[in-house]
PDB file of C-alpha atoms in Angstrom:
ATOM      1  CA  MET A  19      60.346  98.097 120.699  1.00 50.00           C
ATOM      2  CA  LEU A  20      61.023  94.994 118.646  1.00 49.00           C
ATOM      3  CA  THR A  21      61.901  91.885 120.640  1.00 50.00           C
ATOM      4  CA  ASN A  22      62.873  88.452 119.415  1.00 52.00           C
ATOM      5  CA  LYS A  23      59.249  87.374 119.867  1.00 57.00           C
ATOM      6  CA  ASN A  24      58.280  89.916 117.209  1.00 74.00           C
ATOM      7  CA  PHE A  25      60.475  88.296 114.570  1.00 90.00           C
ATOM      8  CA  PRO A  26      58.645  85.742 112.431  1.00 90.00           C
ATOM      9  CA  LYS A  27      60.457  82.612 111.266  1.00 95.00           C
ATOM     10  CA  LEU A  28      61.152  83.651 107.683  1.00 97.00           C
ATOM     11  CA  LYS A  29      61.744  81.364 104.737  1.00 98.00           C
ATOM     12  CA  LEU A  30      65.096  81.241 102.959  1.00 98.00           C
ATOM     13  CA  GLY A  31      66.079  79.417  99.801  1.00 98.00           C
ATOM     14  CA  ILE A  32      69.272  77.405 100.144  1.00 98.00           C
ATOM     15  CA  SER A  33      71.525  75.030  98.231  1.00 98.00           C
ATOM     16  CA  SER A  34      70.524  71.587  99.461  1.00 98.00           C
ATOM     17  CA  CYS A  35      74.062  70.362 100.194  1.00 98.00           C
ATOM     18  CA  LEU A  36      74.549  73.108 102.800  1.00 98.00           C
ATOM     19  CA  LEU A  37      72.016  71.412 105.080  1.00 97.00           C
ATOM     20  CA  GLY A  38      73.884  68.103 104.915  1.00 97.00           C
ATOM     21  CA  ASN A  39      71.890  66.525 102.110  1.00 97.00           C
ATOM     22  CA  GLU A  40      74.125  64.164 100.134  1.00 98.00           C
ATOM     23  CA  VAL A  41      73.402  65.586  96.701  1.00 98.00           C
ATOM     24  CA  ARG A  42      76.835  66.603  95.443  1.00 97.00           C
ATOM     25  CA  PHE A  43      78.470  65.081  92.379  1.00 96.00           C
ATOM     26  CA  ASP A  44      80.573  62.770  94.586  1.00 96.00           C
ATOM     27  CA  GLY A  45      77.625  61.734  96.733  1.00 96.00           C
ATOM     28  CA  GLY A  46      78.739  63.967  99.591  1.00 97.00           C
ATOM     29  CA  HIS A  47      77.490  67.176 101.166  1.00 97.00           C
ATOM     30  CA  LYS A  48      78.831  70.544 102.321  1.00 96.00           C
ATOM     31  CA  ARG A  49      77.002  70.897 105.622  1.00 96.00           C
ATOM     32  CA  SER A  50      77.418  74.317 107.229  1.00 95.00           C
ATOM     33  CA  GLN A  51      77.439  74.099 111.012  1.00 94.00           C
ATOM     34  CA  TYR A  52      76.517  77.777 111.351  1.00 94.00           C
ATOM     35  CA  ILE A  53      73.537  77.432 109.039  1.00 96.00           C
ATOM     36  CA  GLN A  54      72.305  74.200 110.586  1.00 94.00           C
ATOM     37  CA  ASN A  55      72.971  75.001 114.255  1.00 93.00           C
ATOM     38  CA  THR A  56      72.221  78.739 114.350  1.00 95.00           C
ATOM     39  CA  LEU A  57      70.281  80.042 111.367  1.00 96.00           C
ATOM     40  CA  ALA A  58      67.925  77.059 111.367  1.00 96.00           C
ATOM     41  CA  ARG A  59      66.588  78.237 114.750  1.00 95.00           C
ATOM     42  CA  PHE A  60      65.298  81.421 113.119  1.00 97.00           C
ATOM     43  CA  PHE A  61      64.574  80.456 109.510  1.00 98.00           C
ATOM     44  CA  ASN A  62      62.714  77.799 107.573  1.00 97.00           C
ATOM     45  CA  PHE A  63      64.738  76.559 104.624  1.00 98.00           C
ATOM     46  CA  GLN A  64      63.490  75.550 101.208  1.00 98.00           C
ATOM     47  CA  THR A  65      66.204  73.453  99.582  1.00 98.00           C
ATOM     48  CA  PHE A  66      67.131  73.237  95.919  1.00 98.00           C
ATOM     49  CA  CYS A  67      69.717  71.258  93.972  1.00 98.00           C
ATOM     50  CA  PRO A  68      69.293  72.034  90.277  1.00 98.00           C
ATOM     51  CA  GLU A  69      71.739  69.366  89.091  1.00 98.00           C
ATOM     52  CA  VAL A  70      69.827  66.587  90.833  1.00 98.00           C
ATOM     53  CA  ALA A  71      66.502  68.131  89.803  1.00 98.00           C
ATOM     54  CA  ILE A  72      67.313  67.830  86.087  1.00 98.00           C
ATOM     55  CA  GLY A  73      68.189  64.161  86.511  1.00 97.00           C
ATOM     56  CA  MET A  74      71.988  64.199  86.610  1.00 96.00           C
ATOM     57  CA  GLY A  75      72.002  61.612  89.381  1.00 95.00           C
ATOM     58  CA  ILE A  76      74.010  60.969  92.582  1.00 97.00           C
ATOM     59  CA  PRO A  77      76.891  60.447  92.201  1.00 97.00           C
ATOM     60  CA  ARG A  78      77.426  62.024  88.784  1.00 96.00           C
ATOM     61  CA  LYS A  79      80.122  63.348  86.520  1.00 95.00           C
ATOM     62  CA  PRO A  80      81.137  66.869  87.609  1.00 97.00           C
ATOM     63  CA  ILE A  81      80.441  69.881  85.422  1.00 98.00           C
ATOM     64  CA  ARG A  82      82.162  73.228  84.969  1.00 97.00           C
ATOM     65  CA  LEU A  83      81.539  76.542  83.261  1.00 97.00           C
ATOM     66  CA  VAL A  84      83.071  76.868  79.796  1.00 96.00           C
ATOM     67  CA  ARG A  85      83.218  79.904  77.551  1.00 93.00           C
ATOM     68  CA  LYS A  86      83.135  78.364  74.096  1.00 84.00           C
ATOM     69  CA  SER A  87      84.111  81.330  71.920  1.00 75.00           C
ATOM     70  CA  ASP A  88      84.851  85.045  71.974  1.00 65.00           C
ATOM     71  CA  GLU A  89      81.553  85.628  70.170  1.00 65.00           C
ATOM     72  CA  ASP A  90      79.708  84.380  73.258  1.00 64.00           C
ATOM     73  CA  GLY A  91      80.890  87.381  75.257  1.00 64.00           C
ATOM     74  CA  LYS A  92      80.462  86.528  78.921  1.00 73.00           C
ATOM     75  CA  LYS A  93      78.041  83.669  78.302  1.00 87.00           C
ATOM     76  CA  ALA A  94      79.198  80.426  79.849  1.00 93.00           C
ATOM     77  CA  TYR A  95      77.951  76.876  79.408  1.00 96.00           C
ATOM     78  CA  ALA A  96      77.659  74.138  82.023  1.00 97.00           C
ATOM     79  CA  VAL A  97      79.368  71.110  80.499  1.00 97.00           C
ATOM     80  CA  ASP A  98      80.894  67.812  81.573  1.00 96.00           C
ATOM     81  CA  VAL A  99      84.497  68.303  82.721  1.00 96.00           C
ATOM     82  CA  LYS A 100      85.666  65.546  80.346  1.00 94.00           C
ATOM     83  CA  ASN A 101      83.391  66.137  77.383  1.00 94.00           C
ATOM     84  CA  ASN A 102      82.176  69.539  76.181  1.00 92.00           C
ATOM     85  CA  GLU A 103      79.491  67.835  74.114  1.00 93.00           C
ATOM     86  CA  LEU A 104      77.649  66.884  77.294  1.00 96.00           C
ATOM     87  CA  ASP A 105      76.058  70.288  77.759  1.00 97.00           C
ATOM     88  CA  TYR A 106      73.519  70.772  80.562  1.00 98.00           C
ATOM     89  CA  THR A 107      73.036  74.518  80.130  1.00 97.00           C
ATOM     90  CA  ASN A 108      69.556  74.467  78.610  1.00 97.00           C
ATOM     91  CA  GLU A 109      68.184  71.950  81.117  1.00 98.00           C
ATOM     92  CA  LEU A 110      69.569  73.956  84.044  1.00 98.00           C
ATOM     93  CA  HIS A 111      68.231  77.195  82.598  1.00 98.00           C
ATOM     94  CA  GLU A 112      64.742  75.780  82.031  1.00 98.00           C
ATOM     95  CA  TYR A 113      64.617  74.359  85.554  1.00 98.00           C
ATOM     96  CA  SER A 114      65.835  77.667  87.009  1.00 98.00           C
ATOM     97  CA  GLU A 115      63.157  79.619  85.164  1.00 98.00           C
ATOM     98  CA  MET A 116      60.483  77.223  86.437  1.00 98.00           C
ATOM     99  CA  ILE A 117      61.661  77.594  90.037  1.00 98.00           C
ATOM    100  CA  ALA A 118      61.914  81.383  89.794  1.00 98.00           C
ATOM    101  CA  LYS A 119      58.404  81.703  88.396  1.00 97.00           C
ATOM    102  CA  ASN A 120      56.666  79.246  90.701  1.00 98.00           C
ATOM    103  CA  TYR A 121      58.464  78.640  93.984  1.00 97.00           C
ATOM    104  CA  LEU A 122      60.259  81.713  95.310  1.00 97.00           C
ATOM    105  CA  SER A 123      57.592  84.371  95.797  1.00 95.00           C
ATOM    106  CA  ASP A 124      57.564  83.847  99.584  1.00 95.00           C
ATOM    107  CA  ILE A 125      61.339  83.521  99.946  1.00 98.00           C
ATOM    108  CA  SER A 126      62.991  86.443 101.781  1.00 98.00           C
ATOM    109  CA  GLY A 127      66.613  85.574 101.004  1.00 98.00           C
ATOM    110  CA  TYR A 128      68.828  82.925  99.461  1.00 98.00           C
ATOM    111  CA  ILE A 129      72.058  81.191 100.504  1.00 98.00           C
ATOM    112  CA  PHE A 130      74.043  79.692  97.619  1.00 98.00           C
ATOM    113  CA  LYS A 131      76.876  77.158  97.547  1.00 98.00           C
ATOM    114  CA  LYS A 132      80.002  79.034  96.541  1.00 96.00           C
ATOM    115  CA  ASP A 133      82.054  78.064  93.480  1.00 96.00           C
ATOM    116  CA  SER A 134      79.320  75.853  92.049  1.00 97.00           C
ATOM    117  CA  PRO A 135      78.812  75.949  88.242  1.00 98.00           C
ATOM    118  CA  SER A 136      75.072  75.829  88.903  1.00 98.00           C
ATOM    119  CA  CYS A 137      74.656  77.650  92.248  1.00 98.00           C
ATOM    120  CA  GLY A 138      77.739  79.873  92.584  1.00 97.00           C
ATOM    121  CA  MET A 139      76.615  83.455  93.085  1.00 96.00           C
ATOM    122  CA  GLU A 140      79.856  85.041  91.858  1.00 95.00           C
ATOM    123  CA  ARG A 141      83.566  84.356  91.301  1.00 96.00           C
ATOM    124  CA  VAL A 142      82.951  80.916  89.746  1.00 97.00           C
ATOM    125  CA  LYS A 143      85.840  79.490  87.718  1.00 96.00           C
ATOM    126  CA  VAL A 144      85.420  79.620  83.949  1.00 96.00           C
ATOM    127  CA  TYR A 145      87.427  77.476  81.503  1.00 95.00           C
ATOM    128  CA  ASN A 146      88.050  77.453  77.768  1.00 93.00           C
ATOM    129  CA  PRO A 147      86.975  74.482  75.579  1.00 92.00           C
ATOM    130  CA  GLU A 148      90.439  72.933  75.966  1.00 92.00           C
ATOM    131  CA  GLY A 149      89.982  72.755  79.710  1.00 92.00           C
ATOM    132  CA  HIS A 150      92.342  75.569  80.674  1.00 93.00           C
ATOM    133  CA  PHE A 151      91.335  77.967  83.425  1.00 94.00           C
ATOM    134  CA  VAL A 152      90.518  81.414  81.999  1.00 92.00           C
ATOM    135  CA  HIS A 153      89.292  83.529  84.891  1.00 91.00           C
ATOM    136  CA  LYS A 154      87.068  83.556  87.952  1.00 93.00           C
ATOM    137  CA  ASP A 155      84.222  85.882  87.049  1.00 92.00           C
ATOM    138  CA  GLY A 156      81.495  83.350  86.327  1.00 95.00           C
ATOM    139  CA  VAL A 157      78.036  82.982  87.832  1.00 97.00           C
ATOM    140  CA  GLY A 158      76.315  79.609  88.191  1.00 98.00           C
ATOM    141  CA  ILE A 159      73.557  78.965  85.648  1.00 98.00           C
ATOM    142  CA  TYR A 160      70.849  78.559  88.291  1.00 98.00           C
ATOM    143  CA  ALA A 161      72.047  81.447  90.467  1.00 98.00           C
ATOM    144  CA  ALA A 162      72.140  83.803  87.477  1.00 98.00           C
ATOM    145  CA  VAL A 163      68.476  83.153  86.678  1.00 98.00           C
ATOM    146  CA  ILE A 164      67.381  83.616  90.290  1.00 98.00           C
ATOM    147  CA  LYS A 165      69.316  86.886  90.517  1.00 98.00           C
ATOM    148  CA  GLU A 166      67.718  88.101  87.286  1.00 97.00           C
ATOM    149  CA  HIS A 167      64.164  87.374  88.482  1.00 98.00           C
ATOM    150  CA  PHE A 168      64.702  88.696  92.024  1.00 98.00           C
ATOM    151  CA  PRO A 169      67.177  91.595  91.775  1.00 97.00           C
ATOM    152  CA  HIS A 170      66.248  92.960  95.218  1.00 97.00           C
ATOM    153  CA  MET A 171      66.265  89.684  97.130  1.00 98.00           C
ATOM    154  CA  PRO A 172      69.199  89.427  99.592  1.00 98.00           C
ATOM    155  CA  MET A 173      71.562  86.674  98.455  1.00 98.00           C
ATOM    156  CA  GLU A 174      74.802  85.408  99.930  1.00 98.00           C
ATOM    157  CA  GLU A 175      77.237  82.504  99.692  1.00 97.00           C
ATOM    158  CA  GLU A 176      77.736  80.276 102.707  1.00 96.00           C
ATOM    159  CA  GLY A 177      81.449  81.004 103.096  1.00 93.00           C
ATOM    160  CA  ARG A 178      80.908  84.752 103.364  1.00 94.00           C
ATOM    161  CA  LEU A 179      78.525  84.247 106.294  1.00 95.00           C
ATOM    162  CA  ASN A 180      81.596  83.507 108.433  1.00 92.00           C
ATOM    163  CA  ASP A 181      82.457  87.207 108.205  1.00 93.00           C
ATOM    164  CA  VAL A 182      80.473  88.930 110.955  1.00 91.00           C
ATOM    165  CA  ASN A 183      79.987  92.159 108.993  1.00 91.00           C
ATOM    166  CA  LEU A 184      78.828  90.416 105.823  1.00 94.00           C
ATOM    167  CA  ARG A 185      76.573  88.165 107.879  1.00 95.00           C
ATOM    168  CA  GLU A 186      74.907  91.063 109.689  1.00 94.00           C
ATOM    169  CA  SER A 187      74.486  92.916 106.408  1.00 95.00           C
ATOM    170  CA  PHE A 188      72.761  89.893 104.885  1.00 97.00           C
ATOM    171  CA  LEU A 189      70.478  89.393 107.892  1.00 97.00           C
ATOM    172  CA  THR A 190      69.549  93.077 108.013  1.00 97.00           C
ATOM    173  CA  ARG A 191      68.581  93.000 104.344  1.00 98.00           C
ATOM    174  CA  VAL A 192      66.612  89.750 104.731  1.00 98.00           C
ATOM    175  CA  TYR A 193      64.338  91.156 107.441  1.00 97.00           C
ATOM    176  CA  LEU A 194      63.915  94.477 105.652  1.00 97.00           C
ATOM    177  CA  TYR A 195      63.095  92.670 102.413  1.00 98.00           C
ATOM    178  CA  ASN A 196      60.465  90.639 104.269  1.00 97.00           C
ATOM    179  CA  ASP A 197      58.919  93.910 105.504  1.00 96.00           C
ATOM    180  CA  TRP A 198      58.852  95.054 101.892  1.00 97.00           C
ATOM    181  CA  GLN A 199      57.265  91.794 100.719  1.00 97.00           C
ATOM    182  CA  ASN A 200      54.530  92.129 103.333  1.00 96.00           C
ATOM    183  CA  MET A 201      53.811  95.681 102.242  1.00 96.00           C
ATOM    184  CA  ILE A 202      53.580  94.590  98.595  1.00 96.00           C
ATOM    185  CA  LYS A 203      51.110  91.834  99.543  1.00 96.00           C
ATOM    186  CA  GLU A 204      48.863  94.398 101.195  1.00 95.00           C
ATOM    187  CA  GLY A 205      49.021  96.602  98.109  1.00 95.00           C
ATOM    188  CA  MET A 206      51.423  99.452  97.468  1.00 96.00           C
ATOM    189  CA  THR A 207      50.045 102.821  98.564  1.00 96.00           C
ATOM    190  CA  PRO A 208      51.621 106.223  99.235  1.00 97.00           C
ATOM    191  CA  ARG A 209      50.843 105.849 102.946  1.00 96.00           C
ATOM    192  CA  GLY A 210      52.402 102.396 103.011  1.00 96.00           C
ATOM    193  CA  LEU A 211      55.619 103.650 101.430  1.00 97.00           C
ATOM    194  CA  VAL A 212      55.771 106.616 103.827  1.00 97.00           C
ATOM    195  CA  ASN A 213      55.331 104.318 106.832  1.00 96.00           C
ATOM    196  CA  PHE A 214      57.904 101.854 105.540  1.00 97.00           C
ATOM    197  CA  HIS A 215      60.493 104.588 105.133  1.00 97.00           C
ATOM    198  CA  ALA A 216      59.744 106.005 108.570  1.00 96.00           C
ATOM    199  CA  GLN A 217      60.529 102.618 110.128  1.00 96.00           C
ATOM    200  CA  GLN A 218      63.848 102.343 108.285  1.00 96.00           C
ATOM    201  CA  LYS A 219      65.008 105.962 108.623  1.00 96.00           C
ATOM    202  CA  TYR A 220      67.879 105.434 111.056  1.00 97.00           C
ATOM    203  CA  LEU A 221      68.938 102.187 109.423  1.00 97.00           C
ATOM    204  CA  PHE A 222      69.452 104.088 106.183  1.00 97.00           C
ATOM    205  CA  MET A 223      71.120 106.956 108.037  1.00 96.00           C
ATOM    206  CA  ALA A 224      73.657 104.567 109.563  1.00 96.00           C
ATOM    207  CA  HIS A 225      74.608 103.358 106.095  1.00 96.00           C
ATOM    208  CA  ASN A 226      74.644 106.639 104.212  1.00 95.00           C
ATOM    209  CA  GLN A 227      73.056 109.896 105.353  1.00 93.00           C
ATOM    210  CA  HIS A 228      72.999 111.334 101.829  1.00 95.00           C
ATOM    211  CA  VAL A 229      71.187 108.313 100.424  1.00 96.00           C
ATOM    212  CA  ALA A 230      68.818 108.354 103.408  1.00 96.00           C
ATOM    213  CA  ARG A 231      67.948 111.932 102.482  1.00 96.00           C
ATOM    214  CA  GLU A 232      67.498 110.949  98.825  1.00 97.00           C
ATOM    215  CA  LEU A 233      65.158 108.117  99.814  1.00 98.00           C
ATOM    216  CA  GLY A 234      63.181 110.569 101.938  1.00 97.00           C
ATOM    217  CA  GLN A 235      62.847 112.911  98.963  1.00 97.00           C
ATOM    218  CA  MET A 236      61.551 110.028  96.861  1.00 97.00           C
ATOM    219  CA  VAL A 237      58.933 109.187  99.483  1.00 97.00           C
ATOM    220  CA  ALA A 238      57.816 112.821  99.548  1.00 96.00           C
ATOM    221  CA  LYS A 239      56.673 112.342  95.929  1.00 96.00           C
ATOM    222  CA  ALA A 240      54.488 109.343  96.812  1.00 95.00           C
ATOM    223  CA  GLY A 241      51.266 111.260  96.407  1.00 90.00           C
ATOM    224  CA  SER A 242      52.114 112.889  93.085  1.00 93.00           C
ATOM    225  CA  GLU A 243      53.997 110.276  91.037  1.00 95.00           C
ATOM    226  CA  ASP A 244      53.166 106.771  89.846  1.00 96.00           C
ATOM    227  CA  ILE A 245      53.430 104.793  93.077  1.00 97.00           C
ATOM    228  CA  ASN A 246      54.630 101.541  91.493  1.00 96.00           C
ATOM    229  CA  GLU A 247      57.425 103.187  89.521  1.00 97.00           C
ATOM    230  CA  LEU A 248      58.423 105.199  92.569  1.00 97.00           C
ATOM    231  CA  ALA A 249      58.415 102.097  94.776  1.00 97.00           C
ATOM    232  CA  GLU A 250      60.649 100.211  92.332  1.00 97.00           C
ATOM    233  CA  ALA A 251      63.171 103.058  92.247  1.00 98.00           C
ATOM    234  CA  TYR A 252      63.006 103.309  96.036  1.00 98.00           C
ATOM    235  CA  ILE A 253      63.679  99.633  96.830  1.00 98.00           C
ATOM    236  CA  THR A 254      66.415  99.477  94.206  1.00 98.00           C
ATOM    237  CA  LEU A 255      68.324 102.306  95.888  1.00 98.00           C
ATOM    238  CA  ALA A 256      67.516 101.055  99.381  1.00 98.00           C
ATOM    239  CA  MET A 257      68.893  97.561  98.803  1.00 97.00           C
ATOM    240  CA  GLN A 258      71.974  98.964  97.086  1.00 96.00           C
ATOM    241  CA  VAL A 259      72.901 101.178 100.020  1.00 96.00           C
ATOM    242  CA  LEU A 260      72.311  98.406 102.554  1.00 96.00           C
ATOM    243  CA  LYS A 261      74.874  96.206 100.805  1.00 93.00           C
ATOM    244  CA  LYS A 262      77.586  98.689 101.760  1.00 90.00           C
ATOM    245  CA  GLN A 263      79.137  98.367 105.199  1.00 87.00           C
ATOM    246  CA  PRO A 264      78.411 101.353 107.482  1.00 90.00           C
ATOM    247  CA  ASP A 265      81.414 102.716 109.348  1.00 92.00           C
ATOM    248  CA  ARG A 266      81.534 103.644 113.031  1.00 95.00           C
ATOM    249  CA  LYS A 267      81.168 107.334 112.273  1.00 95.00           C
ATOM    250  CA  ARG A 268      77.843 106.838 110.494  1.00 95.00           C
ATOM    251  CA  HIS A 269      76.603 104.484 113.178  1.00 96.00           C
ATOM    252  CA  THR A 270      77.539 107.061 115.806  1.00 97.00           C
ATOM    253  CA  ASN A 271      75.562 109.719 113.977  1.00 96.00           C
ATOM    254  CA  ALA A 272      72.454 107.506 113.952  1.00 97.00           C
ATOM    255  CA  LEU A 273      72.912 106.551 117.615  1.00 97.00           C
ATOM    256  CA  GLN A 274      73.209 110.183 118.680  1.00 97.00           C
ATOM    257  CA  HIS A 275      70.090 111.137 116.735  1.00 97.00           C
ATOM    258  CA  ILE A 276      68.136 108.394 118.497  1.00 97.00           C
ATOM    259  CA  MET A 277      69.613 109.410 121.845  1.00 97.00           C
ATOM    260  CA  GLY A 278      68.092 112.844 121.264  1.00 96.00           C
ATOM    261  CA  TYR A 279      64.629 111.374 121.868  1.00 97.00           C
ATOM    262  CA  LEU A 280      65.688 110.691 125.477  1.00 97.00           C
ATOM    263  CA  ARG A 281      67.080 114.110 126.330  1.00 92.00           C
ATOM    264  CA  LYS A 282      64.107 115.056 128.524  1.00 93.00           C
ATOM    265  CA  GLN A 283      63.419 111.568 129.859  1.00 94.00           C
ATOM    266  CA  ILE A 284      66.710 110.560 131.486  1.00 96.00           C
ATOM    267  CA  ASP A 285      68.895 112.361 134.025  1.00 95.00           C
ATOM    268  CA  SER A 286      72.383 113.727 133.458  1.00 95.00           C
ATOM    269  CA  ASP A 287      74.136 110.631 134.804  1.00 96.00           C
ATOM    270  CA  ASP A 288      72.223 108.315 132.463  1.00 96.00           C
ATOM    271  CA  ARG A 289      72.819 110.668 129.537  1.00 96.00           C
ATOM    272  CA  GLN A 290      76.542 110.686 130.226  1.00 97.00           C
ATOM    273  CA  GLU A 291      76.645 106.899 130.552  1.00 97.00           C
ATOM    274  CA  LEU A 292      74.824 106.537 127.243  1.00 97.00           C
ATOM    275  CA  LEU A 293      77.054 109.086 125.529  1.00 97.00           C
ATOM    276  CA  ASN A 294      80.164 107.346 126.879  1.00 98.00           C
ATOM    277  CA  SER A 295      78.928 104.048 125.476  1.00 98.00           C
ATOM    278  CA  ILE A 296      78.380 105.608 122.054  1.00 98.00           C
ATOM    279  CA  MET A 297      81.805 107.251 122.101  1.00 97.00           C
ATOM    280  CA  SER A 298      83.438 103.976 123.181  1.00 98.00           C
ATOM    281  CA  PHE A 299      81.802 102.311 120.197  1.00 97.00           C
ATOM    282  CA  GLN A 300      83.044 105.059 117.868  1.00 97.00           C
ATOM    283  CA  LYS A 301      86.598 104.477 119.120  1.00 97.00           C
ATOM    284  CA  GLY A 302      86.301 100.747 118.518  1.00 95.00           C
ATOM    285  CA  GLU A 303      86.460  99.866 122.211  1.00 97.00           C
ATOM    286  CA  VAL A 304      83.064  98.118 122.374  1.00 95.00           C
ATOM    287  CA  PRO A 305      80.770  96.478 119.782  1.00 93.00           C
ATOM    288  CA  LEU A 306      77.642  98.133 118.408  1.00 94.00           C
ATOM    289  CA  VAL A 307      75.426  95.923 120.561  1.00 92.00           C
ATOM    290  CA  MET A 308      76.578  97.790 123.686  1.00 95.00           C
ATOM    291  CA  PRO A 309      75.080 101.246 122.937  1.00 97.00           C
ATOM    292  CA  LEU A 310      72.107  99.595 121.215  1.00 96.00           C
ATOM    293  CA  THR A 311      71.339  97.582 124.337  1.00 95.00           C
ATOM    294  CA  LEU A 312      71.614 100.664 126.533  1.00 97.00           C
ATOM    295  CA  LEU A 313      69.317 102.641 124.240  1.00 97.00           C
ATOM    296  CA  LYS A 314      66.729  99.862 124.255  1.00 95.00           C
ATOM    297  CA  HIS A 315      66.962  99.705 128.048  1.00 96.00           C
ATOM    298  CA  HIS A 316      66.102 103.394 128.393  1.00 97.00           C
ATOM    299  CA  PHE A 317      63.322 103.267 125.793  1.00 97.00           C
ATOM    300  CA  SER A 318      61.785 100.320 127.649  1.00 96.00           C
ATOM    301  CA  LYS A 319      61.414 102.686 130.631  1.00 96.00           C
ATOM    302  CA  HIS A 320      60.482 105.711 128.522  1.00 96.00           C
ATOM    303  CA  PRO A 321      58.556 104.376 125.495  1.00 96.00           C
ATOM    304  CA  ASN A 322      58.472 106.369 122.285  1.00 96.00           C
ATOM    305  CA  ASP A 323      56.104 105.143 119.569  1.00 95.00           C
ATOM    306  CA  TYR A 324      58.282 106.449 116.736  1.00 95.00           C
ATOM    307  CA  ILE A 325      61.507 104.911 118.025  1.00 96.00           C
ATOM    308  CA  ALA A 326      59.742 101.656 118.902  1.00 94.00           C
ATOM    309  CA  LYS A 327      59.134 101.107 115.178  1.00 94.00           C
ATOM    310  CA  GLN A 328      62.741 101.721 114.130  1.00 96.00           C
ATOM    311  CA  ARG A 329      64.362  98.675 112.528  1.00 95.00           C
ATOM    312  CA  TYR A 330      67.799 100.065 113.331  1.00 96.00           C
ATOM    313  CA  LEU A 331      67.577  99.151 117.012  1.00 95.00           C
ATOM    314  CA  SER A 332      66.536  95.567 116.233  1.00 94.00           C
ATOM    315  CA  PRO A 333      67.255  94.746 112.586  1.00 95.00           C
ATOM    316  CA  PHE A 334      67.277  90.995 113.346  1.00 95.00           C
ATOM    317  CA  PRO A 335      67.162  88.711 116.438  1.00 94.00           C
ATOM    318  CA  VAL A 336      69.901  89.676 118.874  1.00 89.00           C
ATOM    319  CA  GLU A 337      71.176  86.076 119.154  1.00 89.00           C
ATOM    320  CA  LEU A 338      72.272  86.265 115.526  1.00 92.00           C
ATOM    321  CA  ARG A 339      74.810  88.953 116.364  1.00 81.00           C
ATOM    322  CA  TRP A 340      77.122  86.345 117.910  1.00 69.00           C
TER     323      TRP A 340
END
């Protein structure tokens, strides 16, 4: 069974200002107490500030995203808020490409500064050349390049980490992605993919039983199809389904399946207590950690090698649930 001691201190990319570094256009920062006081205990951070990196200085004139013409489609440019001729798009893009190609291979997730014309992951304000707000569907120049190079890497904006469900989703994906990275380093093999899926089975089931079945069918082809193409299709679908929030009904289904491995090991009173805990969770009376903790308690007394490998019971360190 996974314990907190089994979790390595992973590396995350992060916008430098979120750790309190005074790199913003006004010489300030956007320190996140949650990131600095909680996440920093479990992760090593590699900081980036693309605007400073290309020599824009501290303090500096602010920039914004501008869509110059209808012919550009959705392309936006990072320009000075007072002068569209001061265009930093190419410099930011070149820096972003350099970082993506040379510095992020061991990164297991990324936390971006929201609303930033360079680092905003989504919903960044876009203006027309006259300076009028057009819409809020932009992506920061730097963030767009990182997303393009690492489509499976878990990414989130700091503000959304205040939502417990979004935070747990991000953390779950970060640790799973790190498992995937480690498997890739060892070399992709049919056996490796089969073992990886076996460890994630109930995690996928809790998110979507139909997709879990589809992923299982993909793995069954590991010995007969091109393993690299199959692995790419597999991780694409896996990361997509994990972005969606599982409901209590799906969690309950996964919990009951895992409980089945204890049917001969615990007595009727313990079974009823465990079932009551699961049903209380389904009704919204207790958090997920309650039945999970009870399951882990029983499996500590009655070890099961298959269940001990399941990421679902310990997708990330338990302290990060609070």
